[in-house]
Coordinates of N, CA, C and O in Angstrom, one line a residue:
X15 N 0.8 -1.2 0.0 CA 0.0 0.0 0.0 C 0.9 1.2 0.0 O 1.9 1.3 0.7
X16 N 0.5 2.2 -0.8 CA 1.3 3.4 -0.8 C 0.6 4.6 -0.1 O -0.6 4.5 0.2
X17 N 1.4 5.5 0.3 CA 0.9 6.7 1.0 C 0.7 7.8 0.0 O 1.3 8.9 0.0
X18 N -0.2 7.5 -1.0 CA -0.5 8.5 -2.1 C -1.0 9.8 -1.6 O -0.6 10.9 -2.1
X19 N -1.8 9.8 -0.5 CA -2.4 11.0 0.0 C -1.6 11.6 1.1 O -2.0 12.6 1.6
X20 N -0.5 11.0 1.4 CA 0.3 11.6 2.5 C 0.1 11.1 3.8 O -1.1 10.7 4.2
X21 N 1.1 11.0 4.6 CA 1.0 10.5 6.0 C 2.0 11.4 6.8 O 3.1 11.7 6.4
X22 N 1.5 11.8 8.0 CA 2.3 12.6 8.9 C 2.7 11.7 10.1 O 1.8 11.0 10.7
X23 N 3.9 11.8 10.5 CA 4.4 11.1 11.7 C 4.9 12.2 12.6 O 5.7 13.0 12.2
X24 N 4.4 12.2 13.8 CA 4.8 13.3 14.8 C 5.5 12.6 16.0 O 4.9 11.7 16.6
X25 N 6.7 13.1 16.3 CA 7.4 12.7 17.5 C 7.7 14.0 18.3 O 8.5 14.8 17.8
X26 N 7.0 14.1 19.4 CA 7.2 15.3 20.2 C 6.9 16.6 19.4 O 5.7 16.7 18.9
X27 N 7.8 17.5 19.2 CA 7.5 18.7 18.4 C 8.0 18.7 17.0 O 8.0 19.7 16.3
X28 N 8.5 17.5 16.5 CA 8.9 17.4 15.1 C 8.0 16.5 14.3 O 7.4 15.5 14.9
X29 N 7.9 16.8 13.1 CA 7.0 16.0 12.2 C 7.7 15.6 10.9 O 8.6 16.3 10.5
X30 N 7.3 14.5 10.3 CA 7.8 14.1 9.0 C 6.6 13.8 8.1 O 5.6 13.1 8.5
X31 N 6.6 14.4 7.0 CA 5.6 14.2 6.0 C 6.1 13.2 5.0 O 7.2 13.3 4.5
X32 N 5.3 12.2 4.7 CA 5.6 11.1 3.8 C 4.6 11.0 2.7 O 3.4 11.1 2.9
X33 N 5.1 10.8 1.4 CA 4.2 10.4 0.3 C 4.8 9.3 -0.4 O 6.1 9.2 -0.5
X34 N 4.0 8.4 -1.0 CA 4.5 7.4 -1.9 C 3.6 7.4 -3.1 O 2.3 7.4 -2.9
X35 N 4.1 7.4 -4.3 CA 3.3 7.5 -5.5 C 3.9 6.4 -6.4 O 5.1 6.4 -6.7
X36 N 3.0 5.6 -6.9 CA 3.4 4.7 -8.0 C 3.1 5.4 -9.3 O 1.9 5.8 -9.6
X37 N 4.1 5.6 -10.1 CA 4.0 6.4 -11.3 C 4.3 5.5 -12.5 O 5.3 4.7 -12.5
X38 N 3.5 5.5 -13.5 CA 3.7 4.6 -14.7 C 4.7 5.1 -15.7 O 4.4 5.1 -16.9
X39 N 5.8 5.6 -15.2 CA 6.9 6.2 -16.0 C 8.2 5.6 -15.6 O 8.4 5.4 -14.4
X40 N 9.2 5.5 -16.5 CA 10.5 5.0 -16.1 C 11.2 5.9 -15.1 O 11.0 7.1 -15.1
X41 N 12.1 5.3 -14.3 CA 12.8 6.1 -13.3 C 13.5 7.3 -13.9 O 13.5 8.4 -13.3
X42 N 14.1 7.1 -15.0 CA 14.9 8.2 -15.6 C 14.0 9.4 -16.0 O 14.4 10.6 -15.9
X43 N 12.8 9.1 -16.4 CA 11.8 10.2 -16.7 C 11.4 10.9 -15.5 O 11.3 12.1 -15.5
X44 N 11.1 10.2 -14.4 CA 10.7 10.8 -13.1 C 11.9 11.6 -12.6 O 11.7 12.7 -12.1
X45 N 13.1 11.1 -12.6 CA 14.3 11.8 -12.2 C 14.4 13.1 -12.9 O 14.6 14.2 -12.3
X46 N 14.3 13.1 -14.2 CA 14.4 14.4 -15.0 C 13.3 15.4 -14.5 O 13.6 16.6 -14.4
X47 N 12.1 14.9 -14.3 CA 11.0 15.8 -13.9 C 11.2 16.4 -12.5 O 10.8 17.6 -12.3
X48 N 11.9 15.7 -11.6 CA 12.2 16.3 -10.3 C 13.5 17.1 -10.2 O 13.6 17.9 -9.2
X49 N 14.4 16.9 -11.2 CA 15.7 17.5 -11.0 C 16.1 18.5 -12.1 O 17.0 19.3 -12.0
X50 N 15.4 18.4 -13.3 CA 15.7 19.3 -14.4 C 14.9 20.6 -14.2 O 13.7 20.6 -14.2
X51 N 15.6 21.8 -14.1 CA 14.9 23.0 -13.8 C 13.8 23.3 -14.9 O 12.7 23.8 -14.5
X52 N 14.0 22.9 -16.1 CA 12.9 23.2 -17.1 C 11.6 22.4 -16.8 O 10.6 22.9 -17.1
X53 N 11.8 21.2 -16.2 CA 10.6 20.4 -15.8 C 10.0 21.0 -14.5 O 8.8 21.1 -14.4
X54 N 10.9 21.2 -13.5 CA 10.4 21.7 -12.2 C 9.7 23.1 -12.3 O 8.8 23.3 -11.6
X55 N 10.2 23.9 -13.3 CA 9.6 25.2 -13.5 C 8.1 25.0 -13.8 O 7.3 25.8 -13.4
X56 N 7.7 23.9 -14.4 CA 6.3 23.7 -14.9 C 5.4 23.2 -13.8 O 4.3 23.6 -13.6
X57 N 5.9 22.3 -12.9 CA 5.1 21.7 -11.9 C 5.3 22.3 -10.5 O 4.4 22.2 -9.7
X58 N 6.4 22.8 -10.2 CA 6.8 23.3 -8.9 C 6.9 24.8 -8.8 O 6.3 25.4 -7.9
X59 N 7.7 25.3 -9.7 CA 8.0 26.8 -9.7 C 9.4 27.0 -10.2 O 10.2 26.1 -10.4
X60 N 9.7 28.2 -10.5 CA 11.0 28.6 -11.1 C 12.1 28.0 -10.2 O 12.2 28.3 -9.0
X61 N 13.0 27.2 -10.8 CA 14.0 26.5 -10.1 C 15.4 26.7 -10.7 O 15.5 26.7 -11.9
X62 N 16.4 26.8 -9.9 CA 17.8 26.6 -10.3 C 18.4 25.5 -9.4 O 18.1 25.4 -8.2
X63 N 19.2 24.7 -10.1 CA 19.9 23.6 -9.3 C 21.3 23.4 -9.8 O 21.6 23.5 -11.0
X64 N 22.2 23.3 -8.8 CA 23.6 22.9 -9.1 C 23.6 21.4 -8.9 O 23.5 21.0 -7.7
X65 N 23.6 20.6 -9.9 CA 23.4 19.1 -9.8 C 24.5 18.3 -9.3 O 25.1 17.5 -10.0
X66 N 24.8 18.5 -8.0 CA 25.8 17.7 -7.3 C 25.7 17.8 -5.8 O 25.1 18.8 -5.3
X67 N 26.1 16.8 -5.1 CA 26.1 16.9 -3.6 C 27.0 18.1 -3.2 O 28.1 18.3 -3.7
X68 N 26.4 19.0 -2.4 CA 27.1 20.3 -2.0 C 26.6 21.4 -2.8 O 26.9 22.6 -2.5
X69 N 26.0 21.2 -4.0 CA 25.4 22.2 -4.8 C 24.2 22.9 -4.1 O 23.9 22.5 -3.0
X70 N 23.6 23.8 -4.8 CA 22.5 24.5 -4.2 C 21.2 24.3 -5.1 O 21.3 24.0 -6.3
X71 N 20.1 24.6 -4.4 CA 18.8 24.6 -5.1 C 18.1 25.8 -4.6 O 18.1 26.1 -3.4
X72 N 17.4 26.4 -5.5 CA 16.5 27.5 -5.2 C 15.2 27.3 -6.0 O 15.3 27.1 -7.2
X73 N 14.1 27.4 -5.4 CA 12.8 27.3 -6.0 C 11.9 28.4 -5.5 O 11.8 28.6 -4.3
X74 N 11.1 29.1 -6.4 CA 10.1 30.0 -6.0 C 8.8 29.3 -6.5 O 8.5 29.2 -7.7
X75 N 8.1 28.7 -5.5 CA 6.9 27.9 -5.8 C 5.9 28.8 -6.6 O 5.6 29.9 -6.2
X76 N 5.2 28.1 -7.5 CA 4.2 28.8 -8.3 C 2.8 28.8 -7.8 O 2.0 29.6 -8.2
X77 N 2.6 27.9 -6.8 CA 1.2 27.7 -6.4 C 0.7 28.7 -5.3 O -0.3 29.4 -5.5
X78 N 1.3 28.7 -4.1 CA 0.7 29.4 -3.0 C 0.5 30.9 -3.3 O 1.4 31.5 -3.9
X79 N -0.6 31.5 -2.9 CA -0.8 32.9 -3.1 C -0.1 33.8 -2.1 O -0.7 34.4 -1.2
X80 N 1.3 33.8 -2.1 CA 2.1 34.5 -1.2 C 3.1 35.4 -2.0 O 3.3 35.1 -3.2
X81 N 3.6 36.4 -1.4 CA 4.7 37.2 -2.1 C 5.9 36.3 -2.4 O 6.2 35.3 -1.7
X82 N 6.6 36.5 -3.6 CA 7.7 35.7 -4.0 C 8.7 35.4 -2.9 O 9.3 34.3 -2.7
X83 N 9.0 36.5 -2.1 CA 10.1 36.3 -1.0 C 9.6 35.3 0.0 O 10.5 34.7 0.7
X84 N 8.3 35.1 0.2 CA 7.8 34.1 1.2 C 7.8 32.7 0.6 O 7.7 31.7 1.3
X85 N 7.7 32.6 -0.7 CA 7.6 31.3 -1.4 C 9.0 30.8 -1.8 O 9.1 29.6 -2.2
X86 N 10.0 31.6 -1.6 CA 11.4 31.2 -2.1 C 12.0 30.2 -1.1 O 12.1 30.4 0.1
X87 N 12.4 29.0 -1.6 CA 13.0 28.0 -0.9 C 14.4 27.9 -1.4 O 14.7 27.8 -2.6
X88 N 15.4 27.8 -0.4 CA 16.8 27.6 -0.8 C 17.3 26.5 0.0 O 16.8 26.1 1.1
X89 N 18.4 25.9 -0.5 CA 19.1 24.9 0.3 C 20.3 24.3 -0.4 O 20.5 24.6 -1.6
X90 N 21.0 23.5 0.4 CA 22.2 22.8 -0.1 C 21.7 21.4 -0.5 O 20.9 20.8 0.2
X91 N 22.3 20.9 -1.6 CA 21.9 19.5 -1.9 C 22.8 18.6 -1.1 O 24.0 18.7 -1.0
X92 N 22.1 17.7 -0.4 CA 22.8 16.8 0.6 C 23.1 15.4 -0.1 O 24.1 14.8 0.2
X93 N 22.2 14.9 -0.9 CA 22.4 13.7 -1.7 C 22.0 13.9 -3.1 O 20.9 14.4 -3.4
X94 N 22.9 13.6 -4.0 CA 22.7 13.6 -5.5 C 23.2 12.3 -6.0 O 24.4 12.1 -6.2
X95 N 22.3 11.3 -6.2 CA 22.6 10.0 -6.6 C 21.7 9.6 -7.8 O 20.7 8.9 -7.6
X96 N 22.0 10.2 -9.0 CA 21.1 9.9 -10.1 C 21.0 8.4 -10.5 O 22.1 7.8 -10.5
X97 N 19.9 7.9 -10.9 CA 18.6 8.5 -10.8 C 17.8 8.0 -9.7 O 16.6 7.7 -9.8
X98 N 18.4 7.8 -8.5 CA 17.8 7.2 -7.4 C 17.4 8.1 -6.2 O 16.3 8.1 -5.7
X99 N 18.3 9.0 -5.8 CA 18.0 9.8 -4.6 C 18.5 11.3 -4.8 O 19.6 11.5 -5.3
X100 N 17.5 12.1 -4.5 CA 17.8 13.6 -4.5 C 17.3 14.1 -3.2 O 16.1 14.0 -2.8
X101 N 18.2 14.7 -2.3 CA 17.8 15.2 -1.0 C 18.5 16.5 -0.9 O 19.6 16.8 -1.2
X102 N 17.7 17.5 -0.3 CA 18.2 18.8 -0.1 C 17.5 19.5 1.1 O 16.5 19.1 1.5
X103 N 18.2 20.5 1.5 CA 17.7 21.3 2.6 C 16.5 22.1 2.1 O 16.4 22.4 0.9
X104 N 15.6 22.5 3.0 CA 14.4 23.3 2.7 C 14.4 24.4 3.6 O 14.1 24.3 4.8
X105 N 14.9 25.6 3.2 CA 15.0 26.8 4.0 C 14.0 27.8 3.3 O 14.2 28.2 2.2
X106 N 13.0 28.2 4.1 CA 11.9 29.1 3.5 C 11.5 30.0 4.7 O 11.3 29.5 5.8
X107 N 11.3 31.3 4.4 CA 10.9 32.2 5.5 C 9.7 31.8 6.3 O 9.6 32.2 7.5
X108 N 8.7 31.1 5.8 CA 7.5 30.9 6.4 C 7.5 29.6 7.3 O 6.4 29.3 7.9
X109 N 8.6 28.9 7.3 CA 8.6 27.6 8.0 C 10.0 27.3 8.5 O 11.0 27.8 8.0
X110 N 10.1 26.4 9.5 CA 11.4 26.1 10.1 C 12.2 25.3 9.1 O 11.6 24.7 8.2
X111 N 13.5 25.3 9.2 CA 14.4 24.6 8.3 C 14.1 23.1 8.3 O 13.7 22.5 9.3
X112 N 14.1 22.5 7.1 CA 13.9 21.0 7.0 C 14.7 20.4 5.9 O 15.6 21.0 5.3
X113 N 14.4 19.2 5.6 CA 15.1 18.4 4.6 C 14.0 17.7 3.8 O 13.1 17.0 4.4
X114 N 14.1 17.8 2.5 CA 13.3 17.1 1.5 C 14.0 16.0 0.8 O 15.2 16.2 0.4
X115 N 13.4 14.8 0.7 CA 14.1 13.7 0.1 C 13.1 13.0 -1.0 O 12.0 12.7 -0.6
X116 N 13.7 12.8 -2.2 CA 13.0 12.0 -3.2 C 13.8 10.8 -3.4 O 15.0 10.8 -3.7
X117 N 13.1 9.6 -3.3 CA 13.7 8.3 -3.6 C 13.0 7.7 -4.7 O 11.7 7.6 -4.6
X118 N 13.6 7.2 -5.7 CA 13.0 6.6 -6.9 C 13.4 5.1 -6.9 O 14.6 4.8 -6.9
X119 N 12.4 4.2 -7.0 CA 12.6 2.8 -7.1 C 11.9 2.2 -8.3 O 10.7 2.6 -8.5
X120 N 12.6 1.4 -9.1 CA 11.9 0.7 -10.2 C 10.8 -0.1 -9.7 O 10.9 -0.8 -8.7
X121 N 9.7 -0.1 -10.4 CA 8.5 -0.8 -10.0 C 7.9 -1.3 -11.3 O 7.0 -0.7 -11.9
X122 N 8.4 -2.5 -11.8 CA 7.9 -3.0 -13.1 C 8.4 -2.0 -14.1 O 9.6 -1.6 -14.2
X123 N 7.5 -1.6 -15.0 CA 7.8 -0.6 -16.0 C 7.7 0.8 -15.5 O 8.0 1.8 -16.2
X124 N 7.3 1.0 -14.2 CA 7.1 2.3 -13.7 C 8.1 2.6 -12.6 O 9.2 2.0 -12.4
X125 N 7.7 3.6 -11.7 CA 8.6 4.0 -10.6 C 7.8 4.2 -9.4 O 6.6 4.7 -9.4
X126 N 8.3 3.8 -8.3 CA 7.8 4.1 -6.9 C 8.6 5.3 -6.4 O 9.8 5.2 -6.3
X127 N 7.8 6.4 -6.3 CA 8.4 7.6 -5.7 C 8.1 7.7 -4.2 O 7.0 7.6 -3.8
X128 N 9.2 7.8 -3.4 CA 9.0 8.0 -2.0 C 9.5 9.4 -1.7 O 10.7 9.7 -1.9
X129 N 8.6 10.2 -1.1 CA 9.0 11.6 -0.8 C 8.8 11.8 0.7 O 7.9 11.3 1.3
X130 N 9.8 12.5 1.3 CA 9.6 12.9 2.7 C 10.1 14.3 2.9 O 11.0 14.8 2.1
X131 N 9.5 15.0 3.8 CA 9.9 16.3 4.3 C 10.0 16.2 5.8 O 8.9 16.1 6.4
X132 N 11.2 16.3 6.3 CA 11.3 16.2 7.8 C 11.9 17.5 8.3 O 12.4 18.3 7.6
X133 N 11.6 17.7 9.6 CA 12.1 18.8 10.3 C 11.0 19.9 10.6 O 11.3 20.9 11.1
X134 N 9.8 19.6 10.1 CA 8.7 20.5 10.3 C 8.1 20.4 11.7 O 8.1 19.4 12.3
X135 N 7.4 21.5 12.1 CA 6.6 21.4 13.3 C 5.3 20.7 12.9 O 5.0 20.7 11.7
X136 N 4.6 20.2 13.8 CA 3.3 19.6 13.5 C 2.3 20.5 12.8 O 1.7 20.1 11.8
X137 N 2.1 21.7 13.3 CA 1.2 22.6 12.5 C 1.6 22.9 11.1 O 0.8 22.9 10.2
X138 N 2.9 23.2 10.9 CA 3.4 23.4 9.5 C 3.3 22.2 8.7 O 3.0 22.3 7.5
X139 N 3.6 21.0 9.2 CA 3.5 19.8 8.4 C 2.1 19.5 8.0 O 1.9 19.1 6.9
X140 N 1.2 19.8 8.9 CA -0.2 19.6 8.5 C -0.6 20.5 7.3 O -1.3 20.1 6.4
X141 N -0.2 21.8 7.3 CA -0.4 22.7 6.2 C 0.3 22.3 5.0 O -0.2 22.4 3.9
X142 N 1.5 21.8 5.1 CA 2.3 21.4 4.0 C 1.8 20.2 3.3 O 2.1 19.9 2.1
X143 N 1.1 19.4 4.1 CA 0.6 18.1 3.5 C -0.3 18.3 2.3 O -0.1 17.7 1.2
X144 N -1.3 19.2 2.4 CA -2.1 19.5 1.2 C -1.4 20.1 0.1 O -1.6 19.8 -1.1
X145 N -0.5 21.0 0.4 CA 0.3 21.7 -0.6 C 1.2 20.7 -1.4 O 1.4 20.8 -2.6
X146 N 1.9 19.9 -0.6 CA 2.8 18.9 -1.2 C 2.0 17.9 -2.1 O 2.4 17.6 -3.2
X147 N 0.8 17.5 -1.6 CA -0.1 16.6 -2.4 C -0.4 17.3 -3.7 O -0.3 16.7 -4.8
X148 N -0.8 18.6 -3.7 CA -1.1 19.3 -4.9 C 0.1 19.4 -5.8 O -0.1 19.3 -7.1
X149 N 1.3 19.7 -5.3 CA 2.5 19.7 -6.2 C 2.7 18.3 -6.8 O 3.1 18.2 -8.0
X150 N 2.6 17.2 -6.0 CA 2.8 15.9 -6.6 C 1.8 15.6 -7.6 O 2.1 14.9 -8.6
X151 N 0.5 16.1 -7.5 CA -0.5 15.9 -8.5 C 0.0 16.6 -9.8 O -0.2 16.1 -10.9
X152 N 0.6 17.8 -9.6 CA 1.1 18.5 -10.8 C 2.3 17.8 -11.5 O 2.4 17.8 -12.7
X153 N 3.1 17.2 -10.6 CA 4.2 16.4 -11.2 C 3.7 15.2 -12.0 O 4.2 15.0 -13.2
X154 N 2.7 14.5 -11.5 CA 2.1 13.4 -12.3 C 1.5 13.9 -13.6 O 1.6 13.3 -14.6
X155 N 0.8 15.1 -13.6 CA 0.2 15.7 -14.8 C 1.3 16.0 -15.8 O 1.1 15.7 -17.0
X156 N 2.4 16.5 -15.3 CA 3.5 16.8 -16.2 C 4.0 15.6 -16.9 O 4.2 15.5 -18.1
X157 N 4.2 14.5 -16.1 CA 4.7 13.3 -16.6 C 3.8 12.6 -17.6 O 4.2 12.1 -18.7
X158 N 2.5 12.8 -17.4 CA 1.5 12.2 -18.3 C 1.1 13.1 -19.4 O 0.3 12.7 -20.3
X159 N 1.7 14.3 -19.5 CA 1.4 15.3 -20.5 C -0.1 15.7 -20.4 O -0.7 15.9 -21.5
X160 N -0.6 15.7 -19.2 CA -2.0 16.1 -19.0 C -2.1 17.6 -18.6 O -1.1 18.2 -18.2
X161 N -3.3 18.2 -18.7 CA -3.4 19.6 -18.2 C -3.0 19.7 -16.8 O -3.2 18.8 -15.9
X162 N -2.3 20.8 -16.5 CA -1.7 21.0 -15.1 C -2.8 21.4 -14.2 O -3.5 22.4 -14.4
X163 N -3.1 20.7 -13.1 CA -4.1 21.1 -12.1 C -3.7 22.5 -11.5 O -2.5 22.8 -11.3
X164 N -4.7 23.3 -11.2 CA -4.5 24.5 -10.5 C -4.1 24.2 -9.1 O -4.9 23.6 -8.3
X165 N -3.0 24.7 -8.7 CA -2.4 24.4 -7.3 C -3.4 24.9 -6.2 O -3.7 24.1 -5.3
X166 N -3.8 26.1 -6.3 CA -4.6 26.7 -5.2 C -6.0 25.9 -5.1 O -6.4 25.6 -4.0
X167 N -6.6 25.6 -6.2 CA -7.9 24.9 -6.2 C -7.6 23.5 -5.6 O -8.4 23.0 -4.8
X168 N -6.6 22.8 -6.1 CA -6.3 21.5 -5.6 C -6.0 21.5 -4.1 O -6.4 20.7 -3.3
X169 N -5.2 22.5 -3.6 CA -4.9 22.7 -2.2 C -6.2 22.8 -1.4 O -6.3 22.1 -0.3
X170 N -7.1 23.6 -1.8 CA -8.4 23.8 -1.1 C -9.2 22.5 -1.0 O -9.7 22.2 0.1
X171 N -9.2 21.8 -2.1 CA -10.0 20.5 -2.1 C -9.3 19.5 -1.1 O -10.0 18.9 -0.3
X172 N -8.0 19.5 -1.1 CA -7.3 18.5 -0.2 C -7.3 18.9 1.2 O -7.5 18.1 2.1
X173 N -7.2 20.2 1.5 CA -7.2 20.7 2.9 C -8.5 20.4 3.6 O -8.6 20.1 4.7
X174 N -9.6 20.5 2.8 CA -11.0 20.2 3.3 C -11.2 18.7 3.6 O -12.1 18.3 4.3
X175 N -10.3 17.8 3.0 CA -10.5 16.4 3.2 C -9.4 15.7 3.9 O -9.2 14.5 3.9
X176 N -8.5 16.5 4.6 CA -7.4 16.0 5.3 C -7.8 15.1 6.5 O -8.6 15.5 7.3
X177 N -7.2 13.9 6.5 CA -7.5 12.9 7.6 C -6.8 13.4 8.9 O -5.9 14.2 8.9
X178 N -7.1 12.7 10.0 CA -6.5 13.0 11.3 C -5.0 12.6 11.2 O -4.6 11.8 10.4
X179 N -4.3 13.1 12.2 CA -2.8 12.9 12.2 C -2.5 12.0 13.4 O -2.8 12.3 14.5
X180 N -1.8 10.8 13.1 CA -1.4 9.9 14.2 C -0.3 10.6 15.0 O 0.6 11.2 14.4
X181 N -0.3 10.4 16.3 CA 0.8 11.0 17.1 C 1.6 9.8 17.7 O 1.0 8.9 18.3
X182 N 2.9 10.0 17.7 CA 3.8 9.0 18.3 C 4.7 9.7 19.2 O 5.5 10.5 18.8
X183 N 4.5 9.5 20.5 CA 5.3 10.2 21.5 C 6.6 9.5 21.7 O 6.7 8.3 21.6
X184 N 7.7 10.3 21.9 CA 8.9 9.7 22.3 C 8.9 9.2 23.7 O 8.3 9.8 24.6
X185 N 9.6 8.0 24.0 CA 9.6 7.5 25.3 C 11.0 7.7 25.9 O 11.9 7.9 25.3

C-alpha cells in the first residue's frame, strides 16, 4: 500500500511528511521531472539547481498565493545519486528549516516515488501536507502530459478532506 495521499508522523515537536506514489513512467523520466529545472519550473515553480552533492537549489513555488520572497526555498543539496536519490535542505521564511528527500525505485515498467519532508513542526507539516499533495499531482500531470491542475484549487480540495494525524510520542 502506498501513501499516495500523504502521511504525517509526529514525534514530540517534530513531524515528518511522507508520500509514496506509483508512477507509470520509467525512473529516468521521473528523475528528470524532479531535477531538471525546465521540468520543475512547470510543476513546482522557477528553479535553479547545481546538480551535485554540495550544490544549491532555489525554487520559487508557483502555487501558493504569497509574495515571492515568502515562497522562495533555498538549500544545499545533501544527496545527489542519479537516478535514485535527491535530497536537499528546505529553507523558507514561512517555515522552520527542514530536509526534503525524493527516492526513486523501479516498479515494473514504472517508478515508486518515496517523498519525505522532515524537520517541520506539527502545525506546519499539517499545512504542507495538502500543498505537497497538490504539487505531486502537478508532477504526475507533467509526466502524463495532461493539463496542469490549478495548485490553489487542488490545495483547497485537499485541505478540506485531510485525515487526522497519528501521534507517536517519544519515550
